[in-house]
Coordinates of C-alpha atoms and ligand atoms in Angstrom, one line a residue:
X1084 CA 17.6 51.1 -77.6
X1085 CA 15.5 49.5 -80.3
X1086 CA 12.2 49.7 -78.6
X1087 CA 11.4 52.9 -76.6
X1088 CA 8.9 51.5 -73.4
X1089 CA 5.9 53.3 -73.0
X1090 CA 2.6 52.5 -71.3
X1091 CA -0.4 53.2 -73.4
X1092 CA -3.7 54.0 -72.2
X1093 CA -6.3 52.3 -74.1
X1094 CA -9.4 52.3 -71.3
X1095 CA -12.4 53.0 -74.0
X1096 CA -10.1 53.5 -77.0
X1097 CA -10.9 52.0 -80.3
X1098 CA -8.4 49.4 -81.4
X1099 CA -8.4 46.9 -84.4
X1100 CA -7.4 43.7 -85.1
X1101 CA -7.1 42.0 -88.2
X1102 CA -7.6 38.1 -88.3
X1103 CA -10.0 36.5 -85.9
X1104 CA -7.9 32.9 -85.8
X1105 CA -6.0 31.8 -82.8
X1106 CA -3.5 34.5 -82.9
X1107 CA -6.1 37.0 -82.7
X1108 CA -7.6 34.8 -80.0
X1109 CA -4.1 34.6 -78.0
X1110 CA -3.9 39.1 -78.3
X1111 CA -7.4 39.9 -77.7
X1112 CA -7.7 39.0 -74.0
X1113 CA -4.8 41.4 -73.3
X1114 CA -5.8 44.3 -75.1
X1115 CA -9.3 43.7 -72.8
X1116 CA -7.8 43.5 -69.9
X1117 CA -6.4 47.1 -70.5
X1118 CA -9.7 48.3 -71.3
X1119 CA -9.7 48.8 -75.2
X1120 CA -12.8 48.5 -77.4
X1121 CA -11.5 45.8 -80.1
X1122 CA -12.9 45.7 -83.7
X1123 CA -11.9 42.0 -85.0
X1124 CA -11.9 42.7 -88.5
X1125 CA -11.8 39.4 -90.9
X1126 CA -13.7 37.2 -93.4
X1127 CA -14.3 34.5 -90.7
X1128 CA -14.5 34.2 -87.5
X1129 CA -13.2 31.2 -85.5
X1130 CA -14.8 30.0 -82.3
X1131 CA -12.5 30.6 -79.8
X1132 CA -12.6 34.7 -80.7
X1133 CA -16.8 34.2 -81.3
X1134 CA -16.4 33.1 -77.7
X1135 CA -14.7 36.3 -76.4
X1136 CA -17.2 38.1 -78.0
X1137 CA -19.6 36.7 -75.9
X1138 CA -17.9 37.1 -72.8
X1139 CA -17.4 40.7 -73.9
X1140 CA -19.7 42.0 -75.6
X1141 CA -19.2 45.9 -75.1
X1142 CA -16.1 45.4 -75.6
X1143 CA -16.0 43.5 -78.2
X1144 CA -17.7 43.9 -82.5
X1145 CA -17.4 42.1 -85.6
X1146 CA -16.7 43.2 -88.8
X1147 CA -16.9 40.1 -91.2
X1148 CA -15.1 41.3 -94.5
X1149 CA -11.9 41.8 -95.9
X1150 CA -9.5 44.2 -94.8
X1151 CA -8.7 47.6 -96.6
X1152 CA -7.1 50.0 -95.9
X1153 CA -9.6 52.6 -95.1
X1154 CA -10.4 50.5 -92.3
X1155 CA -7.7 51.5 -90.3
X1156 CA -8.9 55.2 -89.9
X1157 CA -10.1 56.3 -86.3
X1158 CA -8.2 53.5 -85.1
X1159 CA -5.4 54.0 -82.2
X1160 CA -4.0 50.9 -82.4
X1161 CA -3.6 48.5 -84.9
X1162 CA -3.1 44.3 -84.7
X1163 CA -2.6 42.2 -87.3
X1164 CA -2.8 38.7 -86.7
X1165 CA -3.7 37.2 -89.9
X1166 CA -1.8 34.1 -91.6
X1167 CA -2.0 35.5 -95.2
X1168 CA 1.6 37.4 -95.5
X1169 CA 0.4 39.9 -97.9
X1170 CA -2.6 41.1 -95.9
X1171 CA -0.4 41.8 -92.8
X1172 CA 1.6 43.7 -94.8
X1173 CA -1.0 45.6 -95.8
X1174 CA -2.3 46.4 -92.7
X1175 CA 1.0 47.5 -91.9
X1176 CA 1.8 50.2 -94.6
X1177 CA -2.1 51.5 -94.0
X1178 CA -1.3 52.2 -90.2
X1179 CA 2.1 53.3 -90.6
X1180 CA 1.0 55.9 -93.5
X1181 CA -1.3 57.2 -90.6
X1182 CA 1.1 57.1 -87.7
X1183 CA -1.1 54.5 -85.9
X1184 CA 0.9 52.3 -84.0
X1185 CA 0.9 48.8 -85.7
X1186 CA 1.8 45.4 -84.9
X1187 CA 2.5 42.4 -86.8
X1188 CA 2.2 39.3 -84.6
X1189 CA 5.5 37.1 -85.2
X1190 CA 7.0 39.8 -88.1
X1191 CA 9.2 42.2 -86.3
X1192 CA 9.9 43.9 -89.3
X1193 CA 6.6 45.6 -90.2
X1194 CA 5.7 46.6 -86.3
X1195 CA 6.2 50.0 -84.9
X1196 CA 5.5 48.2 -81.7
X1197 CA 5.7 45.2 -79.9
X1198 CA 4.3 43.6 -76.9
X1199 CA 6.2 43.1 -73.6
X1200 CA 5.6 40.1 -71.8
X1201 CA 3.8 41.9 -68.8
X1202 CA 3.8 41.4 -64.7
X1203 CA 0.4 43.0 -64.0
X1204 CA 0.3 44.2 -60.2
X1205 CA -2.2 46.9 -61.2
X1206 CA -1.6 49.4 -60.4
X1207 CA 2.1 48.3 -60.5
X1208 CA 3.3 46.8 -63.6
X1209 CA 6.1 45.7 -65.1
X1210 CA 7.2 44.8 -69.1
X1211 CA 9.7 43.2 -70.3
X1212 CA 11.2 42.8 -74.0
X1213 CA 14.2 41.4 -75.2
X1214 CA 13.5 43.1 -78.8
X1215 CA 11.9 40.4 -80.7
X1216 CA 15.2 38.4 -80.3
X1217 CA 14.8 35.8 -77.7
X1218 CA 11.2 34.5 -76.8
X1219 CA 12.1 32.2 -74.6
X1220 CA 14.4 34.5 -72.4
X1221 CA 11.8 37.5 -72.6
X1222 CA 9.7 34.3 -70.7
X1223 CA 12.3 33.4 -68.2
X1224 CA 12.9 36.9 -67.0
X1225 CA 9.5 37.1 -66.6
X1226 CA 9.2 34.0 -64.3
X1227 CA 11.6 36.1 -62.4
X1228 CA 10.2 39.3 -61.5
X1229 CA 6.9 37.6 -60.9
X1230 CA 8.4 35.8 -58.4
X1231 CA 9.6 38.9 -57.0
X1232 CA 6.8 41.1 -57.4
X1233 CA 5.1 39.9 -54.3
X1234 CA 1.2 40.2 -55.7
X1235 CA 0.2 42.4 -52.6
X1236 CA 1.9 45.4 -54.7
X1237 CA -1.0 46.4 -56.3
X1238 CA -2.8 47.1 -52.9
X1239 CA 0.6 48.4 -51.9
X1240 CA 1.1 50.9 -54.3
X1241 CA -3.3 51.7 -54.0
X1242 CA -2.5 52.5 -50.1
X1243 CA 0.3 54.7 -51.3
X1244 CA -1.8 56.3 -53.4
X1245 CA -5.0 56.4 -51.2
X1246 CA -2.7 58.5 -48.6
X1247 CA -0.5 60.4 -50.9
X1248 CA -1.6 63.9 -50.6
X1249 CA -2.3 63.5 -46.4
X1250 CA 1.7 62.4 -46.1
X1251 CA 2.9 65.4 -48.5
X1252 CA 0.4 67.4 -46.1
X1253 CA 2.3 66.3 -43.3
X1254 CA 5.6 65.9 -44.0
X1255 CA 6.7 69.0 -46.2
X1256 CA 10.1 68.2 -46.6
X1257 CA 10.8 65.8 -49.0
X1258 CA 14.0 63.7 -47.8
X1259 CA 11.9 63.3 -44.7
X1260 CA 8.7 62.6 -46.9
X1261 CA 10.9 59.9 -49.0
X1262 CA 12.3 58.1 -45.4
X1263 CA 8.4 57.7 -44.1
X1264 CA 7.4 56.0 -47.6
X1265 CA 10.7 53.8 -47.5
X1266 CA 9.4 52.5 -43.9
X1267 CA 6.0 52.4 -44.5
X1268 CA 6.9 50.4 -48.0
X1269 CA 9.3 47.7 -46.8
X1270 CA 8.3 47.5 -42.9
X1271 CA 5.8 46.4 -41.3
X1272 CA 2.9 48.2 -43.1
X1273 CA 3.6 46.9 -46.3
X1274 CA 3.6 43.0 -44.3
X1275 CA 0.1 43.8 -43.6
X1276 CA -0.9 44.5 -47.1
X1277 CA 0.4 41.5 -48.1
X1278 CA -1.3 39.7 -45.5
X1279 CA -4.7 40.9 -46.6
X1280 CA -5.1 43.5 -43.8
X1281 CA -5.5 46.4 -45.5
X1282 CA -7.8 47.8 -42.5
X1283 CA -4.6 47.5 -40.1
X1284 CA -2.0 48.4 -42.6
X1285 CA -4.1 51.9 -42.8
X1286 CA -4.2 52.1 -39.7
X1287 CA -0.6 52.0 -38.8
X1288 CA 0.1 54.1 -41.4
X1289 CA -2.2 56.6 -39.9
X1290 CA -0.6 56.3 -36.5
X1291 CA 2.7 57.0 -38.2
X1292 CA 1.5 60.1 -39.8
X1293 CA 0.0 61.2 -36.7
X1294 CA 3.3 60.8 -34.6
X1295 CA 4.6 62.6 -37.8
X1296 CA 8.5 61.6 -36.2
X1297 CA 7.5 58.2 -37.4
X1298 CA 8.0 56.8 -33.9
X1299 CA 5.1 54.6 -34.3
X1300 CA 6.9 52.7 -37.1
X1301 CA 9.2 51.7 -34.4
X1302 CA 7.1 49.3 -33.2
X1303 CA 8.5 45.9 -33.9
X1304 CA 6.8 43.0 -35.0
X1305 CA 7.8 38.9 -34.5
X1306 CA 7.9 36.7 -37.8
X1307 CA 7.2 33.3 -36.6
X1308 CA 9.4 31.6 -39.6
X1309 CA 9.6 27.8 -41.0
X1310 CA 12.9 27.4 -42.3
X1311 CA 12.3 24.4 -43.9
X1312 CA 14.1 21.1 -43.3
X1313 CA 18.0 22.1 -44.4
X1314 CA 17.7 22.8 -47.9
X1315 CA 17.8 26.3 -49.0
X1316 CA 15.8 26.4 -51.8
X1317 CA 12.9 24.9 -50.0
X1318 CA 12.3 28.5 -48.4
X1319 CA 9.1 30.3 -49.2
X1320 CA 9.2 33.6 -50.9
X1321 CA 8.1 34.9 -47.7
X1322 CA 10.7 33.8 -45.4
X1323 CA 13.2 34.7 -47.5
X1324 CA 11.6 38.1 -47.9
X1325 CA 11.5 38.8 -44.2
X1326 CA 15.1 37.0 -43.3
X1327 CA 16.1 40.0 -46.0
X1328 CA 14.3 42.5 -43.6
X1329 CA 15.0 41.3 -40.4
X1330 CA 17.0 43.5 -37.9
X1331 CA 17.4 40.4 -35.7
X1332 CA 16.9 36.4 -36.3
X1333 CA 16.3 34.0 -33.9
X1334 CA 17.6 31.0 -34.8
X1335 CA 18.1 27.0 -33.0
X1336 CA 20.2 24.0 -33.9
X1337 CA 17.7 22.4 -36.7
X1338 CA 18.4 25.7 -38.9
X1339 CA 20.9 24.9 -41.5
X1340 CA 24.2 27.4 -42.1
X1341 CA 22.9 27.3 -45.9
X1342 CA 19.7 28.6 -44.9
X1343 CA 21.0 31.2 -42.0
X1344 CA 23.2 32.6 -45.0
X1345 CA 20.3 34.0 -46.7
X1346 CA 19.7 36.4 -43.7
X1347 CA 19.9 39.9 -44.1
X1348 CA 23.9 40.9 -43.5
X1349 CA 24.2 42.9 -41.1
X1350 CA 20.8 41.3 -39.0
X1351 CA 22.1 40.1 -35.5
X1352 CA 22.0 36.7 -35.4
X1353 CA 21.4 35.3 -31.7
X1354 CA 21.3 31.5 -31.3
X1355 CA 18.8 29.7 -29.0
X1356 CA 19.6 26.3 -30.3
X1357 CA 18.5 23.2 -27.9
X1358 CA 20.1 19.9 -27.7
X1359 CA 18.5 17.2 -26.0
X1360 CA 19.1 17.3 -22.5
X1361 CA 21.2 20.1 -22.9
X1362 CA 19.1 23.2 -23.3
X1363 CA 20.9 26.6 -24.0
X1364 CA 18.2 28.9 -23.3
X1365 CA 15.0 27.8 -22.0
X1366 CA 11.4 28.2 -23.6
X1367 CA 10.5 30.8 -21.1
X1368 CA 13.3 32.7 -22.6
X1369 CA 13.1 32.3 -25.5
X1370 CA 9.6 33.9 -25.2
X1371 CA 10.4 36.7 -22.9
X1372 CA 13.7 37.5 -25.2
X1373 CA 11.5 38.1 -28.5
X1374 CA 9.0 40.3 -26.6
X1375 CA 11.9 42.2 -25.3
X1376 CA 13.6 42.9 -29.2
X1377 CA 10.2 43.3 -30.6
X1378 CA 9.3 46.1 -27.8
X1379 CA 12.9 47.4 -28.9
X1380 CA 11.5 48.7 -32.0
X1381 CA 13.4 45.3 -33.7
X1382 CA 11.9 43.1 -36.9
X1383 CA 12.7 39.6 -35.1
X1384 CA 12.4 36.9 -37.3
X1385 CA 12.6 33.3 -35.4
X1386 CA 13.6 31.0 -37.8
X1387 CA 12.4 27.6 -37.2
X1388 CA 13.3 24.6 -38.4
X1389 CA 10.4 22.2 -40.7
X1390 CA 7.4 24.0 -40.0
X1391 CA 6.7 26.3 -36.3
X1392 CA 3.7 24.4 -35.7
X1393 CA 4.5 21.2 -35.9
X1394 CA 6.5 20.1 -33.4
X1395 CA 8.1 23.6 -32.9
X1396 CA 6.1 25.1 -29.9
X1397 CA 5.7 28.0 -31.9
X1398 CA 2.2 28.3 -30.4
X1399 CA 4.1 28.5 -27.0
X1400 CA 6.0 31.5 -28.3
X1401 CA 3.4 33.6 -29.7
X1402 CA 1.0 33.4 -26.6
X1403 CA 3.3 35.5 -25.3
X1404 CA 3.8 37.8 -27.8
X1405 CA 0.0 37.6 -28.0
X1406 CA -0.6 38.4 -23.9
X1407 CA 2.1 41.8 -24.3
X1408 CA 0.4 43.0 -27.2
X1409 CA 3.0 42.3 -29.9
X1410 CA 2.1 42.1 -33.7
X1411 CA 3.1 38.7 -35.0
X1412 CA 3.1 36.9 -38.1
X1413 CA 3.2 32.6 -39.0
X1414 CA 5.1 31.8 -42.4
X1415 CA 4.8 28.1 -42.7
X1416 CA 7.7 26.2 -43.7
X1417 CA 8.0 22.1 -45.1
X1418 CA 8.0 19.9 -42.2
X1419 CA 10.9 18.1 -41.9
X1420 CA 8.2 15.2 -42.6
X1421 CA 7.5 16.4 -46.3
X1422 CA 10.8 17.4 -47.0
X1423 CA 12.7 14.4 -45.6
X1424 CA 10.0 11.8 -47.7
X1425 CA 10.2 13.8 -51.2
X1426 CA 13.7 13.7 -50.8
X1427 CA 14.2 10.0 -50.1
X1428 CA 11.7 8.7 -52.6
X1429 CA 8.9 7.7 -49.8
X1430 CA 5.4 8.9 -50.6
X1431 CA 3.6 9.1 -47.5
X1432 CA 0.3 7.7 -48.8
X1433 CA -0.2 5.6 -51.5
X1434 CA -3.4 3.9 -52.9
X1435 CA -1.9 0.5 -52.9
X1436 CA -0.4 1.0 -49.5
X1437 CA -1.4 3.9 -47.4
X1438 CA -4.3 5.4 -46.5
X1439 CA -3.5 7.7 -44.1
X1440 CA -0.3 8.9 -42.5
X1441 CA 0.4 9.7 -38.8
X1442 CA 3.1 12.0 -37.4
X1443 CA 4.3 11.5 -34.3
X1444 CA 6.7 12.8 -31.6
X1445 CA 9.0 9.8 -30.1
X1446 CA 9.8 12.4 -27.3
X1447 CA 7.6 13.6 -24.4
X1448 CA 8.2 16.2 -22.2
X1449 CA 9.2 13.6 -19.2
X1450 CA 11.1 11.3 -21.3
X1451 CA 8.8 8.7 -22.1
X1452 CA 7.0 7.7 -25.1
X1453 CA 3.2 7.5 -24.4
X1454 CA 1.6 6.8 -27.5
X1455 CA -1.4 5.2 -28.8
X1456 CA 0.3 2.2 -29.9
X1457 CA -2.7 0.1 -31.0
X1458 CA -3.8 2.5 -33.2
X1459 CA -0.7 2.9 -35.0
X1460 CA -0.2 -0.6 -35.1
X1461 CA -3.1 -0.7 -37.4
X1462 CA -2.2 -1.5 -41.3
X1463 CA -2.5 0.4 -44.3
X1464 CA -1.2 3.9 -42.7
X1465 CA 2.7 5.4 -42.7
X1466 CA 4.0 6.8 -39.3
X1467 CA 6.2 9.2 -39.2
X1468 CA 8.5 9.7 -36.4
X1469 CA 10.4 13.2 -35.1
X1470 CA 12.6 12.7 -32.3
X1471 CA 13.1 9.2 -32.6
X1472 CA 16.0 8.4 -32.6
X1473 CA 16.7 7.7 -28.8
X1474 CA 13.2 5.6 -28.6
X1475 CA 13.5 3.8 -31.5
X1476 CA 14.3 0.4 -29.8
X1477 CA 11.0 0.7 -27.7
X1478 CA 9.0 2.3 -30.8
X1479 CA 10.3 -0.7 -32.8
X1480 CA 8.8 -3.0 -29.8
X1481 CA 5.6 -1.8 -28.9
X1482 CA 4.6 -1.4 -32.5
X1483 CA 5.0 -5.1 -32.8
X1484 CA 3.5 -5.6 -29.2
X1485 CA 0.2 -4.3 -30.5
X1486 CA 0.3 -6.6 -33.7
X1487 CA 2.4 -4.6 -36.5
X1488 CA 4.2 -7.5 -38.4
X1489 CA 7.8 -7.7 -37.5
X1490 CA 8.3 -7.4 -41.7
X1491 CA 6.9 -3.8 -41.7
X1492 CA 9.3 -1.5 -43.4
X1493 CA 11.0 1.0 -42.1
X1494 CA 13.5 3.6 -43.0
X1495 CA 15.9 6.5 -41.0
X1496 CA 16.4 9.6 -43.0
X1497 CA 19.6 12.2 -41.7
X1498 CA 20.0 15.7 -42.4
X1499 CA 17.1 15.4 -44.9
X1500 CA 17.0 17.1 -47.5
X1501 CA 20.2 18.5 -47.0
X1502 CA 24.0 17.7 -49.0
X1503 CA 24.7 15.0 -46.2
X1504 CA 21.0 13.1 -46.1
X1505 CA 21.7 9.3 -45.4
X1506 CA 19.0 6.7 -44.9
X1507 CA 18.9 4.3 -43.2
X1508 CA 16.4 1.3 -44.0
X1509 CA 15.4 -2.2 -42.2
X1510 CA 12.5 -3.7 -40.5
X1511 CA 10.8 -3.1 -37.4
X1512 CA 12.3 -6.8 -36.2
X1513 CA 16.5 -5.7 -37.6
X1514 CA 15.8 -1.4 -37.1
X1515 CA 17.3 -1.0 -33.9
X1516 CA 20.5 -3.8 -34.6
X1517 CA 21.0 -1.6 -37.7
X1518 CA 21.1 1.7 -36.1
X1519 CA 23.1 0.3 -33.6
X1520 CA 25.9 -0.5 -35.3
X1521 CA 26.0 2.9 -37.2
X1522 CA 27.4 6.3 -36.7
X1523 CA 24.3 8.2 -36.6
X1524 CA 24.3 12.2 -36.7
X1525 CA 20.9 14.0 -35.8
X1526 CA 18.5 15.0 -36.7
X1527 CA 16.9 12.1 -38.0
X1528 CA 13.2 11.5 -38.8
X1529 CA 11.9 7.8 -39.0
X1530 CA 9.2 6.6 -41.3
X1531 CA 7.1 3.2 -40.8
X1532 CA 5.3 1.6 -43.3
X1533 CA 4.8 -0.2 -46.5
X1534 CA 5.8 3.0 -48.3
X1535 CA 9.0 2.5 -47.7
X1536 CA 9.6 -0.3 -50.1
X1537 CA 8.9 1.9 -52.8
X1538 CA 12.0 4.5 -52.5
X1539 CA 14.0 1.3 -54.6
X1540 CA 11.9 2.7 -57.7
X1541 CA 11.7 6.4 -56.5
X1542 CA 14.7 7.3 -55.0
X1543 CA 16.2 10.6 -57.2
X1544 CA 18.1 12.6 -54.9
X1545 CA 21.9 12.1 -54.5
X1546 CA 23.5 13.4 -51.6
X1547 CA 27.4 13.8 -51.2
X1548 CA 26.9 10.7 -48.4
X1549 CA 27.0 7.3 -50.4
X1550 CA 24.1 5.3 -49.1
X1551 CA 22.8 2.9 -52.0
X1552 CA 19.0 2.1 -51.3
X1553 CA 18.9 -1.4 -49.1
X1554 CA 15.6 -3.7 -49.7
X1555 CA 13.9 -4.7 -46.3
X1556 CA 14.7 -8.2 -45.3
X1557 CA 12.5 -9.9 -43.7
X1558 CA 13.5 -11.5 -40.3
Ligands
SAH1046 N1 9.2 21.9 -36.7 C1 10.0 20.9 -37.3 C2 10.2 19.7 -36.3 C3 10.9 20.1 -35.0 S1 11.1 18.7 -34.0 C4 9.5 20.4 -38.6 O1 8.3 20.8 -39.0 O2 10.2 19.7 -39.3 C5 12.8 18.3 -34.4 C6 12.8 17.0 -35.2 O3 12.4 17.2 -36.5 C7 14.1 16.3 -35.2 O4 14.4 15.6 -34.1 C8 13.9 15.4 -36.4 O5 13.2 14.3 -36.0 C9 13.1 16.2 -37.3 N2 13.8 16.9 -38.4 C10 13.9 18.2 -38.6 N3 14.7 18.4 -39.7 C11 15.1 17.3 -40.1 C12 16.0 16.9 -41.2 N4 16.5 17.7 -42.1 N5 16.2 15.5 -41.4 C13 15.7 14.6 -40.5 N6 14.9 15.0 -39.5 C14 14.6 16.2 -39.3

């Protein structure tokens, strides 16, 4: 080990820093954030570092001269950021000849320390160095942990804190002491923290203290989840966070394997899937089965395909959770309209072409499509159609009915987003004829409008299906 971590307390501690350029300017605001009283030492003093000052001021004085070494004294911690080689070395063999700790910004060679690149969850926080050797991985890793670091650890690890002394009251053994904090850090407490109810998270906590068994933590809790529209790595941090948790996950037909993979192991999987006319477990099931694993003391996540509130009756599901008293959660997913459009080149508005975009079902609960066809027959807008598939024939019709010119553009997307996406594109007048004569495999999300003609410019992603963007013809 090259570089023994340590973290320094520097709240009120007198710190110096030679140079008042842009280096200076880049360290200062870090060695304020940890609560240090900087002298910027130097001849002149540029105006990004006189800005600081300002913003700063107790924490912040001048000294406009040039260094020597006697200036280091009284000092626990030394910068130098100067561009004048000779002065940083200086300011190097002054602090070191005191045992101050010193460093050198971008000269490795005179510091006795260097700076991490730092995840700052205070309290929690995290450093990384890779030595001085590699910048640019040092920066990577970082991007890393942050996205792992959820940034409710902070109020986390202050709740931890808050009741640290009232657990080891409690709970006097310490294997028992180390199983509460394991539940109360990765279960639902800690969900509520990172939720922004701290209020409830204490007072769960409380409850489980009280019960002192823990029972209380056997409370389950649903995790209404947007899986996104096939693509795995179009999850949100927090899906994939609670899939990783879960004791149980819901799951239907629109979830793809890819995504189901990322579930925790040894979760129990139970499938509720629907097809169209053929529907394997009803809604009312589907509601009563969640209460029933959550009041079984089970994490349930129900993974949803796009996003659960559109078009995913996840409001349906969590009334009932809501009338039995069950805590619940809503992580929103990409719609399968998002996803499907990025993916096949198709902005959904467009200055030039739409200013305003419409999503509809082409399904209704008695089989019919009831929709407001003279408003969406109005131009300058994209529609976008789940469920369509079956309808489209009639969707194609009544859009021209109410005046939509039989030119409009319009494309079908397939397993969007996913390794087998193929599109699909024609007119409202030649749609239907087209579809007809293809093999079709659901789900499939149809998009209307002038948008469509520009995916021949835009279209980037390539999916292992061959399907070379076709131009509109008009009929
Ligand atoms: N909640 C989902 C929609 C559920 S309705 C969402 O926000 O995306 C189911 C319909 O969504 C399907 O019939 C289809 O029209 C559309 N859909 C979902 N995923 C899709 C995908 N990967 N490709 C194309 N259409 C998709």
């Amino acid at each position: 080990m090259d570089y023994f971590p340590i973290f320094v307390k520097l709240q009120e501690q007198p710190c110096l820093i030679v140079g008042a350029g842009d280096i200076a300017a880049r360290k200062i605001p870090l060695l304020i954030r940890a609560g240090a009283h900087l002298t910027v030492l130097a001849p002149e003093i540029s105006a990004a570092v006189l800005e600081l000052q300002q913003r700063h001021p107790e924490q912040l004085q001048m000294r406009r001269k040039t260094f020597s070494a006697e200036d280091i004294q009284d000092h626990a911690l030394v910068v130098s950021a100067t561009s004048n080689a000779d002065v940083n070395s200086q300011v190097a063999a002054a602090a070191k000849q005191r045992h101050i700790p010193v460093n050198v910004v971008d000269a490795p060679e005179l510091c006795s320390f260097i700076f991490p690149a730092i995840i700052d969850r205070s309290p929690v926080i995290a450093a990384v160095s890779t030595g001085g050797t590699a910048p640019v991985l040092t920066r990577l890793l970082r991007a890393r942990l942050e996205s792992i670091i959820h940034p409710g650890f902070g109020k986390l690890a202050g709740l931890a804190g808050k009741f640290r002394s009232q657990v080891k009251q409690r709970i006097r053994q310490p294997r028992q002491r180390r199983i509460f904090w394991e539940k109360i850090l990765q279960g639902p407490v800690a969900e509520q923290i990172f939720s922004g109810n701290q209020e409830t998270a204490e007072q769960m906590l409380q409850q489980a203290l009280q019960s002192q068994d823990s029972q209380q933590l056997q409370q389950g809790e649903v995790y209404l989840v947007g899986a996104g529209p096939g693509d795995p790595d179009l999850l949100t941090f927090r899906a994939l966070r609670l899939m990783q948790q879960a004791d149980v996950i819901v799951y239907d037909r629109l979830v793809s394997p890819e995504v189901l993979d990322l579930a925790r192991r040894d979760s129990e999987k139970i499938y509720v899937g629907k097809q169209r006319q053929n529907h394997s477990l009803p809604q009312e099931s589907i509601n009563v089965l969640l209460a029933r694993l959550a009041k079984a003391g089970k994490r349930v996540v129900r993974l949803k395909g796009g996003d659960p509130f559109i078009f995913g009756r996840g409001g349906e599901e969590m009334e009932t959770l809501l009338e039995q008293g069950i805590p619940f959660q809503v992580v929103p997913g990409i719609s399968a309209a998002s996803g499907c459009a990025a993916y096949a080149g198709i902005p959904l508005t467009h200055r030039d072409y739409a200013q305003s975009c419409t999503f509809v079902t082409g399904h209704l609960k008695d089989g019919s499509i009831n929709l407001n066809w003279k408003q969406l027959a109005a131009p300058n807008q994209t529609i976008v159609i789940y469920m369509g598939l079956i309808g489209l024939r009639c969707i194609c019709q009544s859009l021209i009915d109410n005046g939509s010119p039989r030119d409009l553009p319009v494309a079908l997307i397939q397993q969007g987003t996913t390794s087998r996406q193929r599109i699909v594109t024609g007119t409202l007048g030649t749609m239907p004829d087209i579809v007809d004569r293809q093999q079709i495999s659901p789900p499939t999300l149809i998009i209307i409008g002038n948008v469509v003609k520009l995916r021949q410019h835009l279209a980037w992603f390539k999916s292992a299906t061959k399907t070379p963007p076709t131009i509109p013809q008009p009929t």
